[in-house]
Short mmCIF file of C-alpha atoms in Angstrom, two decimals:
data_model
loop_
_atom_site.label_atom_id
_atom_site.label_comp_id
_atom_site.label_asym_id
_atom_site.label_seq_id
_atom_site.Cartn_x
_atom_site.Cartn_y
_atom_site.Cartn_z
CA MET A 20 -24.32 26.39 26.11
CA ILE A 21 -25.89 27.32 22.78
CA LYS A 22 -25.18 23.85 21.34
CA LYS A 23 -26.71 22.21 24.41
CA LEU A 24 -29.77 24.45 24.12
CA ILE A 25 -30.20 23.60 20.46
CA ARG A 26 -29.84 19.87 21.22
CA SER A 27 -32.44 20.11 23.99
CA ILE A 28 -34.86 21.90 21.68
CA LEU A 29 -34.33 19.50 18.80
CA GLY A 30 -34.11 16.49 21.08
CA LYS A 31 -30.78 15.47 19.54
CA LYS A 32 -28.77 13.04 21.65
CA LYS A 33 -25.00 12.87 21.73
CA LYS A 34 -23.79 9.89 19.72
CA ASP A 35 -22.50 6.95 21.72
CA PRO A 36 -18.84 6.55 20.57
CA THR A 37 -18.96 2.82 21.33
CA GLN A 38 -21.79 2.23 18.86
CA PRO A 39 -21.05 2.50 15.14
CA LEU A 40 -23.31 3.58 12.33
CA ILE A 41 -23.94 0.37 10.37
CA LEU A 42 -24.35 0.75 6.62
CA GLY A 43 -25.75 -1.97 4.38
CA PRO A 44 -24.78 -2.65 0.75
CA LYS A 45 -27.38 -0.27 -0.68
CA GLN A 46 -26.23 2.53 1.63
CA HIS A 47 -22.48 2.28 1.08
CA GLY A 48 -22.44 0.98 -2.52
CA ILE A 49 -19.21 -1.05 -2.26
CA ASN A 50 -18.63 -3.41 -5.19
CA PRO A 51 -17.62 -6.80 -3.65
CA GLN A 52 -15.70 -7.66 -6.83
CA LEU A 53 -13.15 -4.97 -5.94
CA VAL A 54 -12.29 -6.81 -2.72
CA SER A 55 -9.21 -9.05 -2.67
CA PRO A 56 -10.21 -12.76 -2.41
CA ASN A 57 -7.24 -13.25 -0.08
CA ALA A 58 -8.45 -10.48 2.25
CA VAL A 59 -11.87 -12.20 2.31
CA ARG A 60 -10.11 -15.49 3.05
CA VAL A 61 -8.30 -13.95 6.03
CA THR A 62 -11.47 -12.45 7.53
CA LYS A 63 -13.42 -15.69 6.97
CA THR A 64 -10.71 -17.85 8.57
CA LEU A 65 -10.63 -15.61 11.64
CA GLN A 66 -14.42 -15.48 11.88
CA ASP A 67 -14.72 -19.26 11.47
CA ASN A 68 -12.38 -19.62 14.45
CA GLY A 69 -14.55 -17.43 16.66
CA TYR A 70 -12.84 -14.07 16.19
CA LYS A 71 -14.10 -10.76 14.87
CA ALA A 72 -12.40 -9.67 11.65
CA PHE A 73 -12.91 -6.78 9.25
CA ILE A 74 -11.19 -5.16 6.29
CA VAL A 75 -10.15 -1.76 7.59
CA GLY A 76 -8.50 1.58 6.87
CA GLY A 77 -7.47 2.83 3.47
CA ALA A 78 -8.91 -0.20 1.67
CA VAL A 79 -12.41 0.62 2.95
CA ARG A 80 -11.91 4.28 2.03
CA ASP A 81 -10.93 3.35 -1.52
CA LEU A 82 -13.78 0.86 -1.86
CA LEU A 83 -16.26 3.56 -0.83
CA LEU A 84 -14.73 5.82 -3.49
CA GLY A 85 -15.16 3.06 -6.10
CA VAL A 86 -11.40 2.52 -6.43
CA LYS A 87 -9.75 -0.92 -6.32
CA PRO A 88 -7.35 -0.80 -3.34
CA LYS A 89 -3.70 -1.67 -3.86
CA ASP A 90 -3.34 -3.07 -0.34
CA PHE A 91 -5.71 -4.68 2.12
CA ASP A 92 -5.45 -4.51 5.90
CA VAL A 93 -7.49 -6.59 8.31
CA ALA A 94 -8.33 -5.73 11.94
CA THR A 95 -9.33 -8.41 14.45
CA ASN A 96 -9.73 -9.09 18.16
CA ALA A 97 -7.32 -12.06 17.83
CA THR A 98 -3.84 -11.45 19.23
CA PRO A 99 -0.83 -11.57 16.89
CA GLU A 100 0.09 -15.04 18.20
CA GLN A 101 -3.46 -16.32 17.63
CA VAL A 102 -3.47 -14.93 14.09
CA LYS A 103 -0.10 -16.50 13.31
CA ARG A 104 -1.32 -19.97 14.32
CA LEU A 105 -4.16 -19.86 11.77
CA PHE A 106 -2.07 -19.24 8.66
CA ARG A 107 0.79 -21.20 7.15
CA ARG A 108 2.76 -18.18 5.93
CA ALA A 109 2.30 -15.61 8.70
CA PHE A 110 4.99 -13.51 10.34
CA ILE A 111 4.82 -11.22 13.38
CA ILE A 112 6.74 -7.99 12.79
CA GLY A 113 7.16 -4.59 14.42
CA LYS A 114 8.30 -3.22 17.76
CA ARG A 115 6.29 -0.02 18.08
CA PHE A 116 3.10 -1.86 17.06
CA GLN A 117 3.07 -5.62 16.56
CA ILE A 118 1.34 -6.71 13.36
CA VAL A 119 1.09 -9.93 11.36
CA HIS A 120 1.94 -10.25 7.68
CA VAL A 121 -0.02 -13.06 6.02
CA MET A 122 1.40 -14.00 2.61
CA PHE A 123 -0.53 -15.40 -0.36
CA GLY A 124 1.96 -15.70 -3.19
CA GLN A 125 2.99 -12.11 -3.96
CA GLU A 126 0.07 -10.56 -2.07
CA LEU A 127 0.55 -9.48 1.53
CA ILE A 128 -2.41 -8.99 3.89
CA GLU A 129 -1.52 -6.99 6.99
CA VAL A 130 -3.43 -8.07 10.11
CA THR A 131 -3.57 -5.92 13.25
CA THR A 132 -5.17 -6.58 16.59
CA PHE A 133 -7.72 -4.02 17.82
CA ARG A 134 -5.80 -1.35 19.73
CA GLY A 135 -6.94 -0.37 23.19
CA ALA A 136 -7.01 3.10 24.68
CA SER A 137 -3.52 4.57 24.67
CA SER A 138 -1.83 3.87 27.96
CA ASP A 139 -0.30 6.77 29.88
CA GLY A 140 2.49 4.39 30.75
CA SER A 141 3.43 3.81 27.11
CA PRO A 142 7.05 4.84 26.45
CA LYS A 143 7.24 8.29 24.84
CA ASP A 144 10.07 10.61 23.86
CA GLU A 145 10.44 14.15 25.21
CA HIS A 146 8.14 15.52 22.49
CA GLY A 147 5.27 13.11 23.23
CA ARG A 148 5.86 10.67 20.33
CA VAL A 149 4.75 7.14 21.30
CA LEU A 150 7.71 4.77 21.03
CA ARG A 151 5.97 1.49 21.83
CA ASP A 152 2.35 0.62 22.56
CA ASN A 153 0.92 -2.87 22.13
CA THR A 154 -2.17 -2.37 24.27
CA PHE A 155 -5.06 -4.37 22.81
CA GLY A 156 -8.72 -3.51 23.26
CA GLU A 157 -12.21 -3.33 21.80
CA GLN A 158 -13.20 -2.34 18.27
CA HIS A 159 -14.54 1.09 19.27
CA GLU A 160 -11.24 1.79 21.04
CA ASP A 161 -9.38 0.74 17.91
CA ALA A 162 -11.44 3.21 15.88
CA VAL A 163 -10.41 6.05 18.22
CA ARG A 164 -6.75 5.11 17.76
CA ARG A 165 -6.91 5.47 13.96
CA ASP A 166 -5.72 8.74 12.48
CA PHE A 167 -8.48 10.16 10.24
CA THR A 168 -12.23 9.61 10.13
CA ILE A 169 -12.10 8.34 6.53
CA ASN A 170 -9.60 5.65 7.61
CA ALA A 171 -11.59 4.49 10.65
CA MET A 172 -14.28 2.39 9.00
CA TYR A 173 -14.60 -1.41 9.01
CA TYR A 174 -15.98 -3.62 6.23
CA ASP A 175 -17.24 -7.14 6.85
CA PRO A 176 -17.21 -9.12 3.56
CA ALA A 177 -19.46 -11.80 5.08
CA THR A 178 -22.37 -9.42 5.70
CA GLU A 179 -21.25 -6.71 3.25
CA SER A 180 -21.76 -4.12 5.99
CA VAL A 181 -19.65 -1.07 6.91
CA LEU A 182 -19.17 0.02 10.52
CA ASP A 183 -18.53 3.76 10.92
CA TYR A 184 -17.65 5.11 14.38
CA HIS A 185 -16.59 8.70 13.60
CA GLY A 186 -18.63 10.02 10.69
CA GLY A 187 -16.16 8.85 8.07
CA ILE A 188 -18.84 8.22 5.46
CA ASP A 189 -20.08 11.81 5.81
CA ASP A 190 -16.52 13.15 5.47
CA ILE A 191 -15.93 11.05 2.36
CA ARG A 192 -19.09 12.43 0.80
CA ALA A 193 -18.04 15.96 1.80
CA LYS A 194 -14.47 15.30 0.58
CA THR A 195 -13.07 16.40 3.93
CA LEU A 196 -10.04 15.16 5.87
CA ARG A 197 -10.56 15.28 9.62
CA ILE A 198 -8.31 13.88 12.35
CA ILE A 199 -9.88 11.87 15.18
CA GLY A 200 -9.44 13.49 18.58
CA ASP A 201 -7.37 16.54 19.49
CA PRO A 202 -5.17 17.40 16.48
CA GLU A 203 -2.20 18.67 18.47
CA ALA A 204 -2.12 15.59 20.71
CA ARG A 205 -2.45 13.22 17.74
CA TYR A 206 0.39 14.93 15.86
CA ARG A 207 2.60 14.72 18.95
CA GLU A 208 1.89 10.99 19.23
CA ASP A 209 2.97 10.48 15.63
CA PRO A 210 4.26 13.47 13.59
CA VAL A 211 4.14 11.37 10.39
CA ARG A 212 0.39 11.96 10.46
CA MET A 213 1.09 15.46 9.14
CA LEU A 214 2.74 13.94 6.06
CA ARG A 215 -0.06 11.42 5.65
CA ILE A 216 -2.77 14.06 5.64
CA VAL A 217 -0.89 16.01 2.96
CA ARG A 218 -0.62 12.86 0.83
CA PHE A 219 -4.33 12.10 1.20
CA ALA A 220 -5.33 15.70 0.46
CA ALA A 221 -3.30 15.72 -2.76
CA LYS A 222 -4.19 12.20 -3.85
CA LEU A 223 -7.91 12.32 -3.10
CA LYS A 224 -8.36 16.05 -3.83
CA PHE A 225 -9.96 16.42 -0.39
CA THR A 226 -10.01 19.57 1.76
CA ILE A 227 -8.30 19.49 5.15
CA ASP A 228 -10.64 20.42 7.99
CA PRO A 229 -9.56 23.82 9.46
CA ALA A 230 -9.12 22.46 12.99
CA THR A 231 -7.06 19.56 11.64
CA ARG A 232 -4.86 21.90 9.60
CA ALA A 233 -4.33 24.64 12.22
CA PRO A 234 -1.52 23.04 14.30
CA ILE A 235 0.54 21.80 11.32
CA PRO A 236 2.70 24.91 10.68
CA VAL A 237 3.56 25.13 14.38
CA MET A 238 4.28 21.41 14.83
CA ALA A 239 6.02 20.72 11.50
CA ALA A 240 9.44 20.68 13.22
CA LEU A 241 8.44 17.50 15.13
CA ILE A 242 9.02 15.52 11.94
CA ASP A 243 12.77 16.03 12.50
CA ASN A 244 12.37 13.81 15.56
CA VAL A 245 10.97 10.85 13.59
CA PRO A 246 13.44 8.07 12.62
CA ALA A 247 14.86 8.78 9.15
CA ALA A 248 13.88 5.36 7.80
CA ARG A 249 10.22 5.95 8.65
CA VAL A 250 10.24 9.42 7.07
CA PHE A 251 11.83 7.92 3.96
CA ASP A 252 9.07 5.29 3.72
CA GLU A 253 6.42 7.99 3.94
CA MET A 254 8.22 10.16 1.39
CA LEU A 255 8.40 7.20 -0.98
CA LYS A 256 4.64 6.64 -0.64
CA LEU A 257 4.09 10.32 -1.29
CA LEU A 258 6.34 10.50 -4.34
CA MET A 259 5.03 7.25 -5.83
CA SER A 260 1.37 7.95 -5.14
CA GLY A 261 0.65 8.99 -8.72
CA HIS A 262 0.17 12.55 -7.44
CA ALA A 263 3.75 13.42 -6.50
CA LEU A 264 3.70 16.93 -7.92
CA ALA A 265 0.47 17.78 -6.12
CA CYS A 266 1.87 16.27 -2.90
CA LEU A 267 5.03 18.38 -3.01
CA GLN A 268 2.99 21.49 -3.73
CA GLN A 269 0.81 20.63 -0.74
CA LEU A 270 3.90 20.05 1.42
CA ARG A 271 5.16 23.52 0.56
CA LYS A 272 1.73 24.99 1.20
CA GLU A 273 1.61 23.45 4.68
CA GLY A 274 5.26 24.30 5.45
CA LEU A 275 6.23 20.64 5.84
CA HIS A 276 8.97 20.39 3.20
CA HIS A 277 11.83 21.95 5.17
CA GLY A 278 12.94 18.85 7.03
CA LEU A 279 12.32 16.50 4.10
CA LEU A 280 13.72 17.96 0.90
CA PRO A 281 14.85 21.46 1.86
CA LEU A 282 16.78 21.70 -1.40
CA LEU A 283 13.41 22.01 -3.16
CA ASP A 284 13.19 25.50 -1.68
CA VAL A 285 16.18 26.45 -3.78
CA VAL A 286 15.51 24.27 -6.84
CA LEU A 287 11.92 25.35 -7.29
CA GLU A 288 12.95 28.99 -7.20
CA GLN A 289 15.31 28.51 -10.16
CA PRO A 290 13.64 28.38 -13.61
CA LEU A 291 15.65 25.41 -14.92
CA GLY A 292 15.45 23.53 -11.63
CA GLU A 293 11.72 24.05 -11.28
CA LYS A 294 11.07 22.89 -14.83
CA PHE A 295 13.31 19.82 -14.42
CA VAL A 296 11.71 18.68 -11.15
CA THR A 297 8.22 19.42 -12.44
CA LEU A 298 8.83 17.33 -15.57
CA ALA A 299 10.35 14.47 -13.55
CA LEU A 300 7.42 14.32 -11.14
CA ALA A 301 4.83 14.69 -13.90
CA ASN A 302 6.41 11.79 -15.82
CA THR A 303 6.45 9.70 -12.65
CA ASP A 304 2.77 10.44 -11.99
CA VAL A 305 1.84 9.35 -15.53
CA ARG A 306 3.76 6.08 -15.16
CA VAL A 307 2.06 5.30 -11.82
CA GLN A 308 -1.37 6.09 -13.21
CA GLN A 309 -0.67 3.83 -16.21
CA GLY A 310 0.39 0.98 -13.92
CA LYS A 311 4.01 1.09 -15.08
CA PRO A 312 6.95 0.47 -12.73
CA VAL A 313 8.65 3.46 -11.10
CA SER A 314 12.27 3.48 -9.94
CA PRO A 315 12.89 5.25 -6.61
CA GLY A 316 16.52 5.69 -7.69
CA PHE A 317 15.48 7.61 -10.80
CA LEU A 318 13.05 9.72 -8.80
CA PHE A 319 15.55 10.77 -6.13
CA ALA A 320 18.29 11.23 -8.74
CA SER A 321 15.97 13.75 -10.39
CA LEU A 322 15.13 15.57 -7.15
CA LEU A 323 18.78 15.92 -6.13
CA TRP A 324 20.28 16.55 -9.57
CA HIS A 325 20.50 20.31 -9.35
CA GLN A 326 22.33 20.09 -6.05
CA VAL A 327 24.79 17.72 -7.76
CA LEU A 328 25.10 20.16 -10.67
CA GLU A 329 25.94 23.01 -8.31
CA LYS A 330 28.67 21.06 -6.52
CA TRP A 331 29.96 19.57 -9.78
CA SER A 332 30.47 23.08 -11.17
CA ALA A 333 32.21 24.15 -7.95
CA TYR A 334 34.68 21.24 -8.09
CA LYS A 335 35.45 21.89 -11.77
CA ALA A 336 35.98 25.59 -11.03
CA ALA A 337 38.43 24.56 -8.31
CA GLY A 338 40.51 22.68 -10.91
CA GLU A 339 39.15 19.15 -10.63
CA LEU A 340 38.73 17.16 -13.84
CA PRO A 341 35.07 16.71 -14.94
CA ILE A 342 34.58 13.00 -14.17
CA PRO A 343 36.25 12.96 -10.74
CA ALA A 344 34.47 16.24 -10.00
CA LEU A 345 31.10 14.61 -10.71
CA HIS A 346 31.88 11.67 -8.42
CA LEU A 347 32.93 14.02 -5.64
CA ALA A 348 29.73 16.05 -6.08
CA ALA A 349 27.65 12.85 -5.92
CA ASP A 350 29.46 11.82 -2.73
CA ASP A 351 28.76 15.17 -1.08
CA VAL A 352 25.06 15.17 -1.97
CA LEU A 353 24.42 11.56 -0.96
CA GLU A 354 26.28 11.95 2.33
CA ALA A 355 24.28 15.08 3.13
CA GLN A 356 20.99 13.26 2.47
CA THR A 357 21.80 10.00 4.29
CA ASP A 358 20.82 11.27 7.72
CA LYS A 359 17.71 13.06 6.45
CA LEU A 360 16.25 10.46 4.11
CA ALA A 361 17.94 7.16 5.02
CA LEU A 362 18.48 6.35 1.35
CA GLN A 363 18.88 2.62 0.85
CA ARG A 364 22.16 1.42 -0.63
CA LYS A 365 20.50 0.08 -3.80
CA ILE A 366 18.73 3.39 -4.42
CA ALA A 367 21.93 5.39 -3.85
CA SER A 368 23.80 3.08 -6.23
CA ASP A 369 21.18 3.61 -8.94
CA MET A 370 21.40 7.36 -8.44
CA ARG A 371 25.18 7.30 -8.87
CA ASP A 372 24.90 5.29 -12.07
CA ILE A 373 22.36 7.69 -13.57
CA TRP A 374 24.45 10.74 -12.72
CA ALA A 375 27.74 9.17 -13.82
CA MET A 376 26.32 8.34 -17.25
CA GLN A 377 25.45 11.94 -18.11
CA PRO A 378 28.92 13.10 -19.27
CA ARG A 379 29.32 9.80 -21.17
CA PHE A 380 26.38 10.75 -23.40
CA GLU A 381 28.46 13.66 -24.69
CA ARG A 382 31.16 11.31 -26.03
CA ARG A 383 29.68 10.51 -29.43
CA VAL A 384 32.80 9.33 -31.25
CA GLY A 385 34.54 6.01 -31.80
CA LYS A 386 33.45 3.03 -29.71
CA ALA A 387 32.24 5.08 -26.72
CA PRO A 388 28.53 5.13 -27.73
CA TYR A 389 28.57 1.35 -28.37
CA LYS A 390 30.08 0.73 -24.93
CA LEU A 391 27.40 2.88 -23.34
CA LEU A 392 24.71 0.80 -25.07
CA GLU A 393 25.89 -2.17 -22.97
CA HIS A 394 25.36 -0.32 -19.67
CA LEU A 395 22.87 -2.11 -17.42
CA ARG A 396 21.24 1.20 -16.48
CA LEU A 397 21.25 2.68 -19.99
CA ARG A 398 17.50 3.22 -20.12
CA ALA A 399 17.48 5.11 -16.83
CA GLY A 400 20.41 7.28 -17.89
CA TYR A 401 18.81 7.94 -21.29
CA ASP A 402 15.45 8.92 -19.76
CA PHE A 403 17.32 11.23 -17.40
CA LEU A 404 19.14 12.76 -20.38
CA LEU A 405 15.82 13.47 -22.10
CA LEU A 406 14.59 15.25 -18.96
CA ARG A 407 17.67 17.47 -19.04
CA CYS A 408 16.96 18.27 -22.69
CA ALA A 409 13.27 18.95 -22.10
CA SER A 410 14.02 21.31 -19.20
CA GLY A 411 16.45 23.33 -21.30
CA GLU A 412 19.51 22.40 -19.27
CA ILE A 413 21.28 21.04 -22.36
CA ASP A 414 20.70 21.24 -26.11
CA SER A 415 17.86 18.98 -27.26
CA GLU A 416 20.06 17.85 -30.18
CA ILE A 417 21.98 15.47 -27.93
CA GLY A 418 18.78 13.70 -26.87
CA GLU A 419 17.61 13.45 -30.47
CA TRP A 420 21.00 12.02 -31.50
CA TRP A 421 20.84 9.30 -28.83
CA THR A 422 17.24 8.45 -29.67
CA ALA A 423 18.25 7.92 -33.30
CA PHE A 424 21.39 6.00 -32.32
CA MET A 425 19.51 3.62 -30.00
CA ASP A 426 16.75 2.99 -32.55
CA GLY A 427 19.01 2.80 -35.60
CA ASP A 428 20.62 -0.18 -37.33
CA GLY A 429 24.36 -0.57 -37.95
CA ASP A 430 24.54 1.70 -41.02
CA GLN A 431 22.42 4.41 -39.42
CA ARG A 432 24.60 4.38 -36.31
CA GLU A 433 27.77 4.75 -38.38
CA LYS A 434 26.28 7.75 -40.20
CA LEU A 435 25.42 9.35 -36.87
CA LEU A 436 28.96 8.78 -35.60
CA ALA A 437 30.31 10.46 -38.74
CA GLN A 438 28.39 13.64 -37.92
CA LYS A 439 30.12 16.41 -36.01
CA PRO A 440 28.61 16.37 -32.47
CA LYS A 441 27.09 19.80 -31.98
CA VAL A 442 27.01 19.71 -28.20
CA ALA A 443 30.48 18.25 -27.88
CA ALA A 444 31.88 20.96 -30.17
CA GLU A 445 30.23 23.71 -28.13
CA ALA A 446 31.35 22.19 -24.86
CA ALA A 447 34.98 21.78 -25.92
CA PRO A 448 37.42 23.90 -23.88
CA ALA A 449 39.11 26.86 -25.55
CA LYS A 450 42.55 25.50 -24.79
CA LYS A 451 43.95 22.13 -23.90
CA ARG A 452 44.26 21.58 -20.20
CA PRO A 453 47.63 20.35 -18.88
CA ARG A 454 47.56 16.69 -17.89
CA ARG A 455 47.40 16.02 -14.17
CA ARG A 456 49.90 13.64 -12.70
CA GLY A 457 49.75 11.57 -9.59
CA PRO A 458 46.95 9.45 -8.06
CA ARG A 459 43.35 10.45 -8.51
CA GLY A 460 41.57 8.36 -5.92
CA ALA A 461 38.46 10.49 -6.24
CA ALA A 462 37.79 8.95 -9.64
CA LYS A 463 36.98 5.67 -7.91
CA THR A 464 34.37 7.05 -5.59
CA ALA A 465 31.49 5.83 -7.76
CA ASN A 466 30.80 2.71 -9.76
CA PRO A 467 29.18 3.85 -12.99
CA GLY A 468 28.97 0.32 -14.32
CA GLY A 469 27.04 -1.32 -11.51
CA GLY A 470 23.50 -1.52 -10.22
CA GLY A 471 20.11 -1.56 -11.85
CA ASN A 472 18.97 -3.46 -14.89
CA LYS A 473 18.08 -2.41 -18.37
CA GLU A 474 14.60 -3.88 -18.25
CA SER A 475 13.55 -1.67 -15.35
CA GLY A 476 13.84 1.43 -17.52
CA GLY A 477 14.38 4.96 -16.31
CA GLN A 478 11.40 4.83 -14.00
#
């Protein structure tokens, strides 16, 4: 009543949701040189064939922030089949939402058809998550279907104008994240939105609107109902955003980490574990911000290492030899995470290699160090070793020795081999262990020699 009274006094009319605020170049300040020529080519081709077409979503958000987008999405009123016919290398993908991938060399432009109002007849699970919905509609309906106001703006390269249906430009200027529509209903439709808003808040250093934040602690458990592969994709985006540490801190703050990496609850409460994970994520963030490649295998090997350490120690305490014990520990940890994170086989293989190399770094006699130099994943294993040294898990002398050995020439390496290995001497058992007889199949559970490549480095 009070709001209506104020509006009547001030003569303020309720905004028509079908009519966008149109911003010209001087108002929005987007630099056209930051726009992908291929994205412009896609919008122009569609427009030349009588369709509407705009750059949309995160690319527009980044352009408004003066940042060159990594990816460009295009929204159009052309159907996926109509889009596909206009481009030589175009592929329709997706079941839940059909989209078209248009390829230009190594660059991929994702093209979506304007979504219509969500149909009540769309298949949903028992929690309200939409399973499939390919209802097409008008542009203003498409804007309503987008998740956050800052992601619901459209940029037309031809006219250099921005169309804003939900006050996104105001929220960008206020550095505020606000969901479109009823927060609880939108999170039920797609629980991954809760992870996305955490990623944006950490990456952009934006504040989450109180109404948008309120349902998250209560609805966090819905993420358990999302397919593991989709959660893994979102986690990968989060961890490789260049703000991984801030993202994980935000996840913990919002209570969203339990179903994703619950082991972080334990690790981050242990001094060595917290320091190790913090260093790993900080190093990853620096590499991303410097434009260097980042290895998902290295990243997840770092996050899960202290769980492997715990199980490795348990197997050794139970009488298992160190190397087989490490392989068994790796098996247990990877099997436990498969259902939760849907780790890809290549990533899991890289993780095994990195872990399996760690005890080999302690063998600094004879030909063993030279053989390790030939390992395809040496750089990853070495970088991992340095993290262990920096966190205080092992003596820094071993990392310094390997740095000198890898950088040294033949004579320098021989001198290093002639030195008494400090760590190896300290780690030597007090008495010789009796030799085990019989088959040890567990020793073959990992392949420390496979996967990865030296050029990719630790990250």
